[in-house]
CSV table of C-alpha atoms in Angstrom, one decimal:
chain,number,residue,atom,x,y,z
V,490,MET,CA,-35.8,-6.1,3.4
V,491,VAL,CA,-34.4,-9.6,3.1
V,492,HIS,CA,-35.5,-9.7,-0.5
V,493,ASP,CA,-33.8,-6.4,-1.3
V,494,HIS,CA,-30.6,-7.5,0.3
V,495,THR,CA,-30.5,-10.7,-1.6
V,496,THR,CA,-31.2,-8.9,-4.8
V,497,THR,CA,-28.5,-6.4,-4.1
V,498,SER,CA,-26.0,-9.2,-3.3
V,499,SER,CA,-26.8,-11.3,-6.4
V,500,SER,CA,-27.0,-8.3,-8.7
V,501,SER,CA,-23.5,-7.1,-7.7
V,502,LYS,CA,-21.6,-10.1,-9.0
V,503,GLY,CA,-20.2,-8.1,-11.9
V,504,ALA,CA,-18.9,-5.4,-9.5
V,505,TYR,CA,-17.4,-8.1,-7.2
V,506,LEU,CA,-15.6,-9.8,-10.1
V,507,SER,CA,-14.3,-6.5,-11.5
V,508,SER,CA,-13.1,-5.3,-8.2
V,509,MET,CA,-11.4,-8.6,-7.3
V,510,VAL,CA,-9.6,-8.7,-10.7
V,511,ALA,CA,-8.4,-5.1,-10.3
V,512,ALA,CA,-7.1,-6.0,-6.8
V,513,ILE,CA,-4.5,-8.3,-8.4
V,514,GLY,CA,-2.6,-5.1,-9.0
V,515,GLY,CA,-2.4,-4.7,-5.2
V,516,PHE,CA,-0.9,-8.2,-5.1
V,517,LEU,CA,1.9,-7.1,-7.5
V,518,CYS,CA,2.7,-4.0,-5.4
V,519,GLY,CA,2.7,-6.0,-2.2
V,520,PHE,CA,4.9,-8.8,-3.7
V,521,ASP,CA,7.6,-6.3,-4.5
V,522,THR,CA,7.5,-5.0,-0.9
V,523,GLY,CA,7.8,-8.5,0.4
V,524,ALA,CA,10.5,-9.6,-2.0
V,525,THR,CA,12.8,-6.6,-1.8
V,526,GLY,CA,13.9,-7.1,1.8
V,527,GLY,CA,14.9,-10.7,1.1
V,528,VAL,CA,16.7,-9.9,-2.1
V,529,LEU,CA,18.8,-7.2,-0.4
V,530,THR,CA,20.2,-9.9,2.0
V,531,MET,CA,21.1,-12.4,-0.6
V,532,ALA,CA,24.9,-12.8,-1.1
V,533,PRO,CA,24.9,-13.3,-4.9
V,534,PHE,CA,22.9,-10.1,-5.3
V,535,ARG,CA,25.1,-8.1,-2.9
V,536,GLN,CA,28.3,-9.4,-4.5
V,537,ARG,CA,27.2,-8.6,-8.0
V,538,PHE,CA,25.8,-5.1,-7.5
V,539,PHE,CA,27.3,-3.8,-4.2
V,540,THR,CA,30.5,-5.5,-3.2
V,541,ASN,CA,32.0,-6.0,-6.7
V,542,GLU,CA,31.3,-2.5,-7.8
V,543,HIS,CA,32.5,-0.8,-4.6
V,544,PRO,CA,34.6,-3.5,-2.8
V,545,SER,CA,36.4,-1.2,-0.4
V,546,SER,CA,33.6,1.2,0.6
V,547,SER,CA,30.9,0.1,3.1
V,548,SER,CA,29.3,3.6,2.9
V,549,SER,CA,29.0,3.2,-0.9
V,550,SER,CA,27.3,-0.1,-0.3
V,551,GLU,CA,24.8,1.5,2.0
V,552,TYR,CA,24.3,4.3,-0.5
V,553,LEU,CA,23.6,1.8,-3.3
V,554,GLU,CA,21.3,-0.3,-1.1
V,555,GLY,CA,19.3,2.8,-0.3
V,556,SER,CA,19.3,3.8,-4.0
V,557,PHE,CA,17.9,0.4,-4.9
V,558,LEU,CA,14.8,1.0,-2.7
V,559,ALA,CA,14.6,4.8,-3.1
V,560,THR,CA,14.5,4.8,-6.9
V,561,TYR,CA,11.4,2.6,-6.8
V,562,LEU,CA,9.7,4.7,-4.1
V,563,MET,CA,10.6,8.0,-5.7
V,564,MET,CA,9.1,7.0,-9.0
V,565,ALA,CA,6.1,5.6,-7.2
V,566,ALA,CA,5.5,9.0,-5.8
V,567,ILE,CA,5.7,10.6,-9.2
V,568,GLY,CA,3.4,7.9,-10.6
V,569,SER,CA,0.9,8.6,-7.8
V,570,PHE,CA,1.0,12.4,-8.3
V,571,SER,CA,0.4,12.0,-12.0
V,572,SER,CA,-2.3,9.3,-11.7
V,573,GLY,CA,-5.1,11.7,-11.9
V,574,TYR,CA,-4.0,13.0,-15.3
V,575,PHE,CA,-3.6,9.5,-16.8
V,576,CYS,CA,-6.9,8.3,-15.2
V,577,ASP,CA,-8.7,11.1,-16.9
V,578,ARG,CA,-6.8,10.7,-20.2
V,579,TRP,CA,-6.8,7.0,-20.6
V,580,GLY,CA,-9.5,6.0,-18.2
V,581,ARG,CA,-9.1,4.1,-15.0
V,582,LYS,CA,-9.1,0.6,-16.6
V,583,TYR,CA,-6.5,1.4,-19.2
V,584,THR,CA,-4.3,3.3,-16.8
V,585,ILE,CA,-4.2,0.1,-14.7
V,586,ILE,CA,-3.4,-2.0,-17.8
V,587,HIS,CA,-0.7,0.4,-19.1
V,588,ALA,CA,0.8,0.5,-15.6
V,589,SER,CA,0.9,-3.3,-15.4
V,590,TRP,CA,2.8,-3.4,-18.7
V,591,LEU,CA,5.3,-0.9,-17.3
V,592,PHE,CA,5.6,-3.0,-14.2
V,593,CYS,CA,6.3,-6.1,-16.2
V,594,MET,CA,9.0,-4.3,-18.3
V,595,GLY,CA,10.6,-2.9,-15.2
V,596,ASN,CA,10.8,-6.2,-13.4
V,597,LEU,CA,12.2,-7.8,-16.6
V,598,CYS,CA,15.0,-5.3,-16.7
V,599,ILE,CA,15.8,-6.3,-13.1
V,600,ALA,CA,15.6,-10.0,-13.7
V,601,VAL,CA,18.0,-9.9,-16.7
V,602,GLY,CA,20.2,-7.1,-15.3
V,603,SER,CA,23.9,-7.7,-15.4
V,604,ASN,CA,24.8,-4.2,-14.1
V,605,LEU,CA,23.4,-1.9,-11.5
V,606,SER,CA,22.4,0.8,-14.0
V,607,LEU,CA,20.0,-1.5,-15.8
V,608,VAL,CA,18.6,-2.8,-12.5
V,609,LEU,CA,18.0,0.8,-11.3
V,610,VAL,CA,16.2,1.6,-14.6
V,611,GLY,CA,14.0,-1.4,-13.9
V,612,ARG,CA,13.3,-0.2,-10.4
V,613,MET,CA,12.3,3.2,-11.7
V,614,LEU,CA,9.9,1.7,-14.3
V,615,ALA,CA,8.4,-0.7,-11.7
V,616,GLY,CA,8.1,2.1,-9.1
V,617,GLY,CA,6.3,4.5,-11.5
V,618,ALA,CA,3.9,1.7,-12.4
V,619,ALA,CA,3.2,0.9,-8.7
V,620,GLY,CA,2.4,4.5,-8.0
V,621,LEU,CA,-0.1,4.6,-10.9
V,622,MET,CA,-1.7,1.3,-9.9
V,623,SER,CA,-2.0,2.1,-6.2
V,624,ASN,CA,-4.2,5.1,-7.0
V,625,ALA,CA,-6.0,4.0,-10.2
V,626,ILE,CA,-7.2,0.7,-8.7
V,627,PRO,CA,-9.0,2.1,-5.6
V,628,ILE,CA,-10.5,4.8,-7.8
V,629,TYR,CA,-11.7,2.2,-10.3
V,630,GLN,CA,-13.1,0.1,-7.4
V,631,VAL,CA,-15.0,3.0,-5.9
V,632,GLU,CA,-16.5,4.0,-9.2
V,633,ILE,CA,-17.8,0.5,-10.2
V,634,ALA,CA,-19.1,-0.5,-6.8
V,635,PRO,CA,-22.7,-0.2,-5.7
V,636,PRO,CA,-23.0,2.1,-2.7
V,637,GLN,CA,-24.1,-0.8,-0.4
V,638,VAL,CA,-20.9,-2.8,-0.9
V,639,ARG,CA,-18.4,-0.1,-1.7
V,640,GLY,CA,-16.3,-0.4,1.5
V,641,ARG,CA,-16.2,-4.2,1.2
V,642,LEU,CA,-15.0,-4.1,-2.4
V,643,MET,CA,-12.3,-1.5,-1.6
V,644,SER,CA,-11.0,-3.9,1.1
V,645,PHE,CA,-9.9,-6.4,-1.6
V,646,PHE,CA,-7.0,-4.1,-2.6
V,647,THR,CA,-5.7,-4.0,1.0
V,648,LEU,CA,-6.0,-7.7,1.5
V,649,MET,CA,-4.4,-8.5,-1.8
V,650,SER,CA,-1.5,-6.2,-1.0
V,651,ILE,CA,-0.8,-8.0,2.2
V,652,MET,CA,-1.2,-11.4,0.4
V,653,GLY,CA,1.4,-10.2,-2.1
V,654,GLN,CA,3.8,-9.3,0.7
V,655,VAL,CA,3.4,-12.7,2.3
V,656,ALA,CA,4.0,-14.4,-1.1
V,657,GLY,CA,7.1,-12.2,-1.7
V,658,TYR,CA,8.5,-13.3,1.6
V,659,PHE,CA,7.9,-17.0,1.0
V,660,VAL,CA,9.2,-16.9,-2.6
V,661,THR,CA,12.4,-15.2,-1.5
V,662,PHE,CA,12.7,-17.7,1.4
V,663,GLY,CA,12.4,-20.6,-1.1
V,664,THR,CA,14.8,-19.2,-3.6
V,665,SER,CA,17.4,-18.3,-0.9
V,666,TYR,CA,17.2,-21.8,0.4
V,667,LEU,CA,17.1,-23.7,-2.9
V,668,MET,CA,19.3,-21.5,-5.1
V,669,THR,CA,21.7,-20.2,-2.4
V,670,SER,CA,24.8,-19.6,-4.5
V,671,THR,CA,23.4,-18.6,-7.9
V,672,ASP,CA,21.9,-15.4,-9.3
V,673,TRP,CA,18.6,-17.3,-9.8
V,674,CYS,CA,17.9,-16.8,-6.1
V,675,TRP,CA,17.2,-13.1,-6.7
V,676,ARG,CA,16.3,-13.2,-10.4
V,677,THR,CA,13.4,-15.6,-9.9
V,678,PRO,CA,11.2,-13.3,-7.8
V,679,TYR,CA,11.3,-10.6,-10.5
V,680,LEU,CA,10.6,-13.1,-13.3
V,681,LEU,CA,7.5,-14.3,-11.3
V,682,GLN,CA,6.3,-10.7,-11.1
V,683,CYS,CA,6.6,-10.4,-14.9
V,684,PHE,CA,4.4,-13.5,-15.2
V,685,VAL,CA,1.8,-12.3,-12.7
V,686,SER,CA,1.7,-8.9,-14.5
V,687,LEU,CA,0.9,-10.7,-17.8
V,688,VAL,CA,-1.9,-12.7,-16.1
V,689,PHE,CA,-3.2,-9.5,-14.6
V,690,ILE,CA,-3.4,-7.8,-18.0
V,691,SER,CA,-5.2,-10.7,-19.6
V,692,CYS,CA,-7.7,-10.8,-16.8
V,693,MET,CA,-8.2,-7.0,-16.8
V,694,LEU,CA,-8.9,-6.6,-20.5
V,695,PRO,CA,-12.5,-8.0,-20.4
V,696,MET,CA,-13.4,-5.9,-17.4
V,697,PRO,CA,-15.8,-2.9,-17.9
V,698,LEU,CA,-14.7,0.7,-18.1
V,699,SER,CA,-15.5,3.0,-15.2
V,700,PRO,CA,-19.0,4.6,-15.7
V,701,ARG,CA,-17.6,7.9,-14.5
V,702,PHE,CA,-14.9,8.0,-17.2
V,703,LEU,CA,-17.5,7.1,-19.8
V,704,ILE,CA,-19.7,10.0,-18.7
V,705,ALA,CA,-16.8,12.3,-18.8
V,706,GLN,CA,-16.3,11.2,-22.4
V,707,GLY,CA,-19.9,11.9,-23.2
V,708,ARG,CA,-20.7,8.1,-23.8
V,709,ILE,CA,-23.9,8.2,-21.7
V,710,GLN,CA,-25.6,5.1,-23.1
V,711,GLN,CA,-22.5,3.0,-22.7
V,712,ALA,CA,-22.2,4.3,-19.1
V,713,LEU,CA,-25.8,3.3,-18.4
V,714,ALA,CA,-25.3,-0.1,-19.9
V,715,THR,CA,-22.2,-0.6,-17.7
V,716,LEU,CA,-23.9,0.5,-14.6
V,717,LYS,CA,-26.8,-1.9,-15.3
V,718,GLU,CA,-24.2,-4.7,-15.8
V,719,LEU,CA,-22.4,-3.9,-12.6
V,720,HIS,CA,-25.3,-3.0,-10.3
V,721,GLY,CA,-28.1,-5.2,-11.4
V,722,SER,CA,-31.2,-5.6,-13.6
V,723,ILE,CA,-33.6,-3.1,-15.2
V,724,ALA,CA,-35.4,-2.9,-11.9
V,725,GLU,CA,-32.6,-0.6,-10.7
V,726,TYR,CA,-33.1,1.7,-13.7
V,727,ASP,CA,-34.3,4.7,-11.7
V,728,SER,CA,-31.4,4.6,-9.2
V,729,ILE,CA,-28.9,4.2,-12.0
V,730,GLN,CA,-30.3,7.2,-13.8
V,731,LYS,CA,-30.1,9.2,-10.6
V,732,GLU,CA,-26.5,8.1,-10.1
V,733,ILE,CA,-25.6,9.2,-13.6
V,734,SER,CA,-27.2,12.6,-13.1
V,735,MET,CA,-25.2,12.9,-9.8
V,736,ILE,CA,-22.0,12.0,-11.5
V,737,ASP,CA,-22.7,14.3,-14.5
V,738,THR,CA,-23.3,17.4,-12.4
V,739,THR,CA,-20.2,16.9,-10.2
V,740,GLU,CA,-17.5,19.5,-10.8
V,741,LYS,CA,-13.8,18.9,-10.4
V,742,ALA,CA,-12.0,20.4,-7.5
V,743,THR,CA,-8.6,22.2,-7.8
V,744,LEU,CA,-5.5,21.9,-5.6
V,745,THR,CA,-6.2,25.4,-4.3
V,746,ASP,CA,-9.7,24.2,-3.3
V,747,LEU,CA,-8.2,21.3,-1.4
V,748,MET,CA,-5.5,23.2,0.5
V,749,LEU,CA,-7.2,26.5,1.1
V,750,GLY,CA,-10.9,26.3,0.2
V,751,PRO,CA,-13.3,26.6,3.2
V,752,VAL,CA,-15.2,23.5,2.1
V,753,HIS,CA,-12.4,20.9,1.7
V,754,ARG,CA,-9.3,22.1,3.5
V,755,TYR,CA,-10.1,20.4,6.9
V,756,GLN,CA,-10.6,17.1,5.3
V,757,PHE,CA,-7.5,17.4,3.1
V,758,TRP,CA,-5.1,18.4,5.9
V,759,ILE,CA,-6.5,15.7,8.2
V,760,SER,CA,-5.9,13.2,5.4
V,761,VAL,CA,-2.3,14.6,5.2
V,762,PHE,CA,-1.9,14.1,8.9
V,763,ILE,CA,-3.2,10.5,8.7
V,764,VAL,CA,-0.7,9.5,6.0
V,765,THR,CA,2.1,11.4,7.7
V,766,ALA,CA,1.5,9.7,11.0
V,767,THR,CA,1.2,6.3,9.2
V,768,SER,CA,4.6,6.8,7.6
V,769,MET,CA,6.2,7.9,10.8
V,770,THR,CA,5.3,4.7,12.6
V,771,GLY,CA,8.3,3.2,10.7
V,772,THR,CA,6.3,0.4,9.1
V,773,ALA,CA,8.1,1.0,5.7
V,774,ALA,CA,11.5,0.5,7.4
V,775,VAL,CA,10.3,-2.7,9.1
V,776,TRP,CA,8.8,-4.1,5.9
V,777,TYR,CA,11.7,-3.4,3.7
V,778,TYR,CA,14.6,-4.1,6.1
V,779,ALA,CA,13.1,-6.8,8.4
V,780,PRO,CA,15.6,-9.4,7.2
V,781,GLN,CA,18.5,-7.1,8.1
V,782,ILE,CA,16.9,-6.3,11.4
V,783,PHE,CA,16.5,-10.0,12.3
V,784,ILE,CA,20.1,-10.6,11.3
V,785,ALA,CA,21.3,-7.8,13.5
V,786,ALA,CA,19.2,-9.4,16.3
V,787,GLY,CA,21.1,-12.7,16.0
V,788,LEU,CA,19.6,-14.7,13.1
V,789,THR,CA,22.8,-15.0,11.2
V,790,ASN,CA,21.4,-17.3,8.6
V,791,VAL,CA,19.8,-15.4,5.7
V,792,SER,CA,17.1,-18.0,5.1
V,793,SER,CA,16.2,-18.0,8.8
V,794,SER,CA,15.9,-14.2,8.7
V,795,ILE,CA,13.7,-14.3,5.6
V,796,ALA,CA,11.5,-17.0,7.2
V,797,ALA,CA,11.1,-14.8,10.3
V,798,THR,CA,10.0,-12.0,8.0
V,799,ALA,CA,7.6,-14.3,6.2
V,800,GLY,CA,6.0,-15.1,9.6
V,801,SER,CA,5.5,-11.3,10.1
V,802,GLY,CA,3.6,-11.2,6.8
V,803,ILE,CA,1.2,-14.0,8.0
V,804,VAL,CA,0.6,-12.0,11.2
V,805,SER,CA,-0.1,-8.9,9.1
V,806,LEU,CA,-2.6,-10.8,6.9
V,807,ILE,CA,-4.5,-12.2,9.8
V,808,ALA,CA,-4.7,-8.9,11.6
V,809,THR,CA,-5.8,-7.1,8.5
V,810,ALA,CA,-8.6,-9.6,7.8
V,811,ILE,CA,-9.9,-9.4,11.4
V,812,SER,CA,-9.9,-5.6,11.3
V,813,LEU,CA,-11.7,-5.3,8.0
V,814,GLY,CA,-14.2,-8.0,9.1
V,815,TRP,CA,-15.1,-6.4,12.5
V,816,TRP,CA,-12.8,-4.0,14.3
V,817,ILE,CA,-12.9,-1.0,12.1
V,818,ASP,CA,-16.8,-0.8,12.1
V,819,HIS,CA,-17.2,-1.9,15.7
V,820,LEU,CA,-14.6,0.1,17.5
V,821,GLY,CA,-14.6,3.1,15.2
V,822,ARG,CA,-11.7,4.8,13.3
V,823,ARG,CA,-10.4,7.1,16.1
V,824,ARG,CA,-10.4,4.5,18.8
V,825,LEU,CA,-8.6,2.1,16.4
V,826,PHE,CA,-5.9,4.8,15.7
V,827,LEU,CA,-5.5,5.5,19.4
V,828,TRP,CA,-5.1,1.8,20.4
V,829,GLY,CA,-2.8,1.2,17.5
V,830,SER,CA,-0.5,4.1,18.3
V,831,ALA,CA,-0.3,3.0,22.0
V,832,VAL,CA,0.6,-0.7,21.2
V,833,MET,CA,3.0,0.2,18.4
V,834,SER,CA,4.9,2.8,20.4
V,835,ILE,CA,5.4,0.3,23.3
V,836,SER,CA,6.5,-2.4,20.9
V,837,LEU,CA,9.0,-0.2,19.1
V,838,PHE,CA,10.4,1.1,22.4
V,839,THR,CA,10.9,-2.5,23.6
V,840,VAL,CA,12.9,-3.4,20.5
V,841,GLY,CA,15.0,-0.3,21.0
V,842,VAL,CA,15.7,-1.2,24.6
V,843,VAL,CA,16.8,-4.7,23.7
V,844,PHE,CA,19.1,-3.5,20.9
V,845,ALA,CA,20.5,-0.7,23.2
V,846,HIS,CA,21.4,-3.3,25.8
V,847,GLY,CA,24.2,-4.4,23.5
V,848,GLY,CA,26.5,-7.4,23.9
V,849,ASP,CA,26.2,-10.8,22.2
V,850,PRO,CA,22.6,-11.5,21.2
V,851,SER,CA,21.0,-14.2,23.4
V,852,THR,CA,18.1,-16.5,22.7
V,853,ALA,CA,15.9,-14.5,25.1
V,854,ALA,CA,16.8,-11.2,23.5
V,855,LEU,CA,16.2,-12.6,20.0
V,856,GLY,CA,12.8,-13.9,21.1
V,857,MET,CA,11.9,-10.6,22.6
V,858,ILE,CA,12.8,-8.7,19.4
V,859,ILE,CA,10.9,-11.1,17.2
V,860,ILE,CA,7.8,-11.0,19.4
V,861,SER,CA,7.8,-7.2,19.7
V,862,ILE,CA,8.2,-6.8,16.0
V,863,TYR,CA,5.3,-9.2,15.4
V,864,VAL,CA,3.1,-7.3,17.9
V,865,PHE,CA,4.0,-4.1,16.2
V,866,ILE,CA,3.1,-5.5,12.7
V,867,ALA,CA,-0.2,-6.9,14.0
V,868,ALA,CA,-1.1,-3.6,15.7
V,869,PHE,CA,-0.3,-1.6,12.6
V,870,ALA,CA,-2.1,-3.9,10.2
V,871,ALA,CA,-5.3,-4.0,12.3
V,872,THR,CA,-5.4,-0.2,12.9
V,873,TRP,CA,-3.4,2.3,10.9
V,874,GLY,CA,-2.8,-0.1,8.0
V,875,VAL,CA,-6.5,-0.3,7.4
V,876,GLY,CA,-7.5,3.2,8.6
V,877,THR,CA,-5.0,5.0,6.3
V,878,PHE,CA,-6.9,3.8,3.3
V,879,VAL,CA,-10.4,4.0,4.7
V,880,TYR,CA,-10.4,7.3,6.6
V,881,PRO,CA,-9.2,9.7,3.8
V,882,ALA,CA,-11.4,8.0,1.2
V,883,GLU,CA,-14.4,8.5,3.5
V,884,ILE,CA,-13.8,12.1,4.5
V,885,LEU,CA,-12.9,13.5,1.1
V,886,SER,CA,-16.0,14.5,-0.8
V,887,THR,CA,-16.9,13.1,-4.2
V,888,ARG,CA,-15.9,16.3,-5.9
V,889,CYS,CA,-12.3,16.2,-4.7
V,890,ARG,CA,-11.7,12.5,-3.9
V,891,ALA,CA,-9.7,11.6,-7.0
V,892,LEU,CA,-7.4,14.6,-6.8
V,893,GLY,CA,-7.2,14.5,-3.0
V,894,LEU,CA,-6.2,10.8,-2.8
V,895,ALA,CA,-3.6,11.3,-5.6
V,896,VAL,CA,-1.9,14.1,-3.6
V,897,VAL,CA,-2.3,12.3,-0.2
V,898,TYR,CA,-1.0,8.9,-1.3
V,899,GLY,CA,1.7,10.6,-3.5
V,900,LEU,CA,2.9,12.2,-0.3
V,901,SER,CA,2.9,8.8,1.4
V,902,TRP,CA,5.2,7.5,-1.3
V,903,VAL,CA,7.5,10.5,-0.8
V,904,TYR,CA,7.7,9.7,2.9
V,905,SER,CA,8.5,6.0,2.1
V,906,THR,CA,11.2,7.2,-0.3
V,907,LEU,CA,12.9,9.3,2.4
V,908,ILE,CA,12.6,6.5,5.0
V,909,GLY,CA,13.7,3.8,2.6
V,910,TYR,CA,16.8,5.8,1.5
V,911,GLY,CA,17.8,6.9,5.0
V,912,VAL,CA,17.2,3.8,7.1
V,913,PRO,CA,20.2,1.7,5.8
V,914,PHE,CA,22.6,4.5,7.0
V,915,PHE,CA,21.0,4.7,10.5
V,916,LEU,CA,20.7,1.0,10.9
V,917,SER,CA,24.4,0.6,10.3
V,918,ARG,CA,25.1,3.1,13.1
V,919,SER,CA,22.4,2.5,15.7
V,920,VAL,CA,19.6,0.0,15.3
V,921,ALA,CA,18.3,1.0,18.7
V,922,GLY,CA,18.2,4.7,17.7
V,923,VAL,CA,16.0,3.9,14.7
V,924,PHE,CA,13.4,2.2,16.9
V,925,PHE,CA,13.5,4.9,19.6
V,926,PHE,CA,12.9,7.5,16.9
V,927,PHE,CA,9.8,5.8,15.4
V,928,ALA,CA,8.5,5.0,18.9
V,929,ALA,CA,8.6,8.7,19.8
V,930,CYS,CA,6.8,9.6,16.5
V,931,THR,CA,4.2,7.0,17.0
V,932,ALA,CA,3.4,8.1,20.5
V,933,THR,CA,3.2,11.7,19.4
V,934,SER,CA,0.5,10.8,16.8
V,935,ILE,CA,-1.9,10.1,19.7
V,936,ILE,CA,-2.2,13.8,20.3
V,937,GLY,CA,-3.3,14.5,16.8
V,938,VAL,CA,-5.8,11.6,16.7
V,939,CYS,CA,-7.6,13.0,19.7
V,940,PHE,CA,-8.8,16.0,17.5
V,941,ILE,CA,-10.1,14.1,14.4
V,942,PRO,CA,-13.8,13.4,14.1
V,943,GLU,CA,-15.2,9.9,14.3
V,944,THR,CA,-16.8,8.7,11.1
V,945,LYS,CA,-18.1,5.3,12.2
V,946,GLY,CA,-21.8,4.9,11.4
V,947,VAL,CA,-22.1,8.3,9.7
V,948,ALA,CA,-23.4,8.5,6.2
V,949,LEU,CA,-21.0,10.0,3.7
V,950,GLU,CA,-23.3,12.9,2.9
V,951,GLU,CA,-23.5,13.7,6.6
V,952,LEU,CA,-19.8,13.9,7.2
V,953,GLN,CA,-19.3,17.5,5.9
V,954,PRO,CA,-20.8,19.2,8.9
V,955,LEU,CA,-18.4,17.4,11.2
V,956,PHE,CA,-15.5,19.1,9.6
V,957,HIS,CA,-17.1,22.5,9.1
V,958,SER,CA,-17.6,22.7,12.8
V,959,LEU,CA,-13.8,22.4,13.5
């Protein structure tokens, strides 16, 4: 057994490398999330695009602020929903590469933008690219990975997304501190995204195509050679041949099969519940508007608020790494969801109470808000943040996984669009009300989690009976 394990580990170097390179796309998506909140607080950016164009209307400023975020998220949803078509037409690898080019062009439009229209066009292009990448990359990773390390390789995308968020926070903190009064404080983060996109493309070009795509194109010998390159030596020939035959005989599912079919509907609707509950924790609102929330709590200095947000990114990164390394397989998915919902709802409620108390913000109140938000972020990252990627991918069968994840994660982008667009209006009226609302939604999710099957330690082929018995 030791020899087999060593052989498997050493023979999977190609799959590890390809998966790690593809995960750079997660870094790009995460970087935008981390940078956006900081950019929206920068005075030169607000004066150029919000104050100067609508100097007498605070509601117009809130509308434009929401539009800046919502255009990105709306196009990300469209990109996610359409990713299945492009993955089948261009292949997983070239969908990722084309999306990265689109992401680069979108961020270039923002970086050089002199008016809001060009900036919003850039946000639309970058958002559509992010939606494509966020689906195509996990599918690519699943299809190139040997079964023994598939979960581990998929975790690279999650970790790189969090690392991108942290990098986005620190870059905007640095530019807000060093370039306070110039447009370069907000242009620089987007120029950096262009540079990373080009690096990503150059690294992705030599990577192999997905064996599943090659088989769909009838290129069987090339698919066999690719599987041998990714999975090991000729000693694995028989298992590779078996994998090819399994792939070749798998039929595609339809949307009707997913939503109404007796075989797949339970897994699909449970997956929809998972992404809905994840979105209603309010994590998107906290990630995108954390600097504004910290300013409302009493951190009047923009750089200080961005620094506090960067600290939350580090907390998220550590919690995610710990969960992927131990918690999710030790505690199980359902218990992780339950504990996460309980801790997050208490943290959100605490923040709401402190804001509702009103009055001039004190040091103690500010400390309580920061600690509670950090606890919320840690709890989310270690539980729902990991589980929302792992659980749907586990329970959806091979036949419907690509289509199912496209729909499920596309829906997640839709939720983020609605939250991102609406939160600025509600924050300007009642910060406490926003946190009370998300606290109630998070607490309610506990009821639904009690009814989902536990998948810890269950082989993928043995999961179907768990859902047929519901």
